[in-house]
Each structure stands twice: as structure tokens, then as C-alpha cells.
Coordinates of C-alpha atoms in Angstrom, one line a residue:
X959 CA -149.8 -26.9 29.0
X960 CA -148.8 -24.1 26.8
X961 CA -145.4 -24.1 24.4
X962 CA -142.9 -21.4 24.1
X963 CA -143.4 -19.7 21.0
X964 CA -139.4 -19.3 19.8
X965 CA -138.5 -23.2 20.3
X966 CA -142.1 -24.8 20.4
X967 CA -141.4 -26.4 23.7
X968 CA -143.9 -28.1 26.2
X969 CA -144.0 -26.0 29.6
X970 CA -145.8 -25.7 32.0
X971 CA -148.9 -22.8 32.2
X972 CA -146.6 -20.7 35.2
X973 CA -143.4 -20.8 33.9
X974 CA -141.7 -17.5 33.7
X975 CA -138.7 -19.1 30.6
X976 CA -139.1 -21.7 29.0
X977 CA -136.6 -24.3 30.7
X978 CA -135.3 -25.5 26.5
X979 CA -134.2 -22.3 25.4
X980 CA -134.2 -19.9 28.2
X981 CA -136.9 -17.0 26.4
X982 CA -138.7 -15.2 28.8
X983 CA -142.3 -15.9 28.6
X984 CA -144.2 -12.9 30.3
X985 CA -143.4 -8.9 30.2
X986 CA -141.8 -8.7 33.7
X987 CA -139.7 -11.6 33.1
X988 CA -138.4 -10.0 29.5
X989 CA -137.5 -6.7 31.6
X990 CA -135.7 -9.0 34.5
X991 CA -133.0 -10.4 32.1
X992 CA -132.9 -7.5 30.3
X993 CA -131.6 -6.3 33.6
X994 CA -129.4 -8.9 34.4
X995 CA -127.8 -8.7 31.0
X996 CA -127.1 -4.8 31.5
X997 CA -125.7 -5.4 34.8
X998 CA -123.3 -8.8 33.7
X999 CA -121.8 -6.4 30.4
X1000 CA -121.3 -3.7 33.1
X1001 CA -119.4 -5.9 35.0
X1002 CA -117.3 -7.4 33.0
X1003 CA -116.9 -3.9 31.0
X1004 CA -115.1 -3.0 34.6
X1005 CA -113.5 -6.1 34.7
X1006 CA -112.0 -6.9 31.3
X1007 CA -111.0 -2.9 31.1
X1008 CA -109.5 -2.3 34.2
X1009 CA -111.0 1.3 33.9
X1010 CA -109.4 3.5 36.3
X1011 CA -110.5 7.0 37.3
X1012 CA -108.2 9.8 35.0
X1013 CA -109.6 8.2 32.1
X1014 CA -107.2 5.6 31.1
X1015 CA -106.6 1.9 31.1
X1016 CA -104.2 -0.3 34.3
X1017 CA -103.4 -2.4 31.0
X1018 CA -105.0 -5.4 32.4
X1019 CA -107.4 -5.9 29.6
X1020 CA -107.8 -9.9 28.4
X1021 CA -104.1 -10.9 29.4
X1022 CA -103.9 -12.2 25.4
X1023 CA -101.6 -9.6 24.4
X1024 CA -103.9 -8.3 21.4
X1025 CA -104.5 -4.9 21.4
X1026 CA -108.3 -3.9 20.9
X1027 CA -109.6 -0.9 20.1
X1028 CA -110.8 -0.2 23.8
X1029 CA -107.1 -0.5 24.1
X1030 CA -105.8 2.3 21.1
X1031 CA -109.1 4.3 22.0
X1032 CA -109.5 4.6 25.6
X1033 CA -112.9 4.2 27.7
X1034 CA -116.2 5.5 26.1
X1035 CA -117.0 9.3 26.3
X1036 CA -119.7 8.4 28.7
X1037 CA -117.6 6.9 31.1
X1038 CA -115.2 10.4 30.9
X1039 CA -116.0 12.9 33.6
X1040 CA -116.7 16.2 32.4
X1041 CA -113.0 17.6 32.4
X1042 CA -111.4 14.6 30.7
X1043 CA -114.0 15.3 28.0
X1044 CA -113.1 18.6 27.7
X1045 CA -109.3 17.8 27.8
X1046 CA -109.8 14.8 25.0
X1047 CA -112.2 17.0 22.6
X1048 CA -109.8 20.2 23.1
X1049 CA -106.5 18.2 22.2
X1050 CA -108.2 16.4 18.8
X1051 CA -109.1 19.8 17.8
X1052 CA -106.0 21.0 18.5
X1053 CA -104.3 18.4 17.3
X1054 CA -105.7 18.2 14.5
X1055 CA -105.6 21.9 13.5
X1056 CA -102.1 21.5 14.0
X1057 CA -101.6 18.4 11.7
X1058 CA -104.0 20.3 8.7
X1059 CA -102.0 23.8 9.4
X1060 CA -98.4 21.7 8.3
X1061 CA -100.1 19.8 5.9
X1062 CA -100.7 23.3 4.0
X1063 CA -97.5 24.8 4.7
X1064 CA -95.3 20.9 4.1
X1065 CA -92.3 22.4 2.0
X1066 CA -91.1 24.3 5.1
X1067 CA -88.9 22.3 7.1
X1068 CA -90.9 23.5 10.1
X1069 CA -94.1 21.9 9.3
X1070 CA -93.1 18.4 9.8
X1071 CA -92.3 19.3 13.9
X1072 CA -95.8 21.0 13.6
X1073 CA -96.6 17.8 12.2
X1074 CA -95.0 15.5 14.9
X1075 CA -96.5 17.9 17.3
X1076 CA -100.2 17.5 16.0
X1077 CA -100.2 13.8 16.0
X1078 CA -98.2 13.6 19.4
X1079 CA -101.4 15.2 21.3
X1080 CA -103.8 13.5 19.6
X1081 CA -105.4 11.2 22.8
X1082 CA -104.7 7.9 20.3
X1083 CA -101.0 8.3 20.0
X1084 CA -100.9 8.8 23.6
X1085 CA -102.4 5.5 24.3
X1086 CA -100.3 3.4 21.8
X1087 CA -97.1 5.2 22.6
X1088 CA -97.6 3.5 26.1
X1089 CA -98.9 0.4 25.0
X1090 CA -95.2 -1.0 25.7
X1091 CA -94.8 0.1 29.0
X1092 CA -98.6 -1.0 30.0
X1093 CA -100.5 2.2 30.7
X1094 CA -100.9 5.8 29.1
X1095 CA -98.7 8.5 28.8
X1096 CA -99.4 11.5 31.2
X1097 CA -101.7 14.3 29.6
X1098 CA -99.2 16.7 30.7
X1099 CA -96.1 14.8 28.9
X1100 CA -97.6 14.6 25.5
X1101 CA -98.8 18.3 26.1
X1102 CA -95.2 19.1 26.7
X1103 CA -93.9 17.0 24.0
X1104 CA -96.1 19.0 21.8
X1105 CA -95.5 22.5 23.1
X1106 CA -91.9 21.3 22.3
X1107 CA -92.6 20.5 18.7
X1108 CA -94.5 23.5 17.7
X1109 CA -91.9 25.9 19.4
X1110 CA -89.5 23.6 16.8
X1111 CA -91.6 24.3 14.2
X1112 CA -92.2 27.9 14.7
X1113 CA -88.9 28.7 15.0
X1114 CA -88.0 26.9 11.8
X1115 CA -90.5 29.2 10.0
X1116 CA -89.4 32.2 11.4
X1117 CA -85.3 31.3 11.1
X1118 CA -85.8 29.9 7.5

């Protein structure tokens, strides 16, 4: 009989895990719960998430009511297709160069619709603006809301 070497427990010689802690005791049992693990946080990833296929979140997350950062955040990047990648990357820079562009110019009364426009297209603000009503705002609402801002804010400039 041979013992495990994480819990020193008697097992028998063909035992693939040891039956007081659970360690795998060979190579090929090692990679077959790796595998399992990978394929259980998978599934409960798609579970617990409620990932849907534009990107965003049904809202069904734990049921508790606590906001998580999956929740503020939105799925991974990997889990993005290629065009929502491009549409998340393209509105933080441009949200953000917005937001740094009325930072620099704050005395004008126009900056702070620049302002409101920067953060309102930032993908975060989209996701905790419809926190309340369970799911995300459309892309295209916040990109309106923010085409309405900056128009605000230019004119401002311009006018005062």
C-alpha cells in the first residue's frame, strides 16, 4: 500500500485520488480534474452571468441583489466578439478623450456637457445606469445621449 503524499493517507497501489482528500495521484488523473474544473467554472460562468450574445448581462446574476463587478463591468473581453470589442475600446477612447478635453477647458460652461457626454459613453456608466431597470442601456442610446451632450457643449463654446 502506498500513501498519498498531501494528507499521508493509506491507499491502495491503483488508486487514481486518494479517497481522504481527493488529490490526484498519477499525471492523467491531475490533467482529468483539471478538465472537469475548467468545464464546472465554465458552466456556472454561463449560469451565474446570464451572458447573452450583444455583449451584456439578462440581469439574472446571483438573485442577492449585490452588484459585482461582472455586473458594473460587463462579460470579459474574451467572451466579446470582434465588433463589440471594437465598439467598447472605441467608446473608452472616446469617452475618455472627451472627459480629459473638458477637464482642460472646465471654466467654460460648455465643458461640463462635454463632460456629461464623456462619462455617459463610457461602457461602465451604461451598465450601472440600467442596473435599475435589469439590463444595459442600448449602445445606440448612450451614443445618442452623447452626441447630444457634446452638440450642448459645442455650442456653449462657440455662443459664449
Amino acid at each position: 500500500m502506498k500513501s498519498c503524499p498531501r494528507c499521508e493517507a493509506s491507499m491502495d497501489d491503483s488508486a487514481r485520488f486518494c479517497s481522504e482528500c481527493g488529490a490526484p495521484q498519477t499525471e492523467e488523473a491531475a490533467e482529468e480534474l483539471d478538465q472537469y474544473v475548467q468545464r464546472q467554472a465554465k458552466q456556472v460562468a454561463a449560469q451565474s452571468g446570464g451572458i447573452r450574445g450583444d455583449g451584456g448581462s439578462t440581469g439574472g446574476g446571483t438573485g442577492s441583489g449585490d452588484v459585482t463587478a461582472a455586473d458594473v463591468f460587463g462579460v470579459a473581453a474574451e467572451e466579446l466578439t470582434e465588433r463589440e470589442q471594437l465598439w467598447r475600446r472605441g467608446t473608452y477612447v472616446l469617452g475618455y478623450a472627451t472627459v480629459v478635453i473638458a477637464l482642460t477647458q472646465i471654466a467654460n460652461p460648455g465643458a461640463w456637457f462635454l463632460l456629461l457626454g464623456g462619462i455617459a459613453i463610457l461602457p461602465p456608466t451604461r451598465r450601472l445606469l440600467g442596473l435599475p431597470v435589469g439590463g444595459t442601456f442600448k449602445r445606440e442610446a448612450m451614443a445618442g445621449l452623447y452626441a447630444v451632450f457634446v452638440v450642448l457643449g459645442a455650442v456653449l463654446f462657440f455662443v459664449l
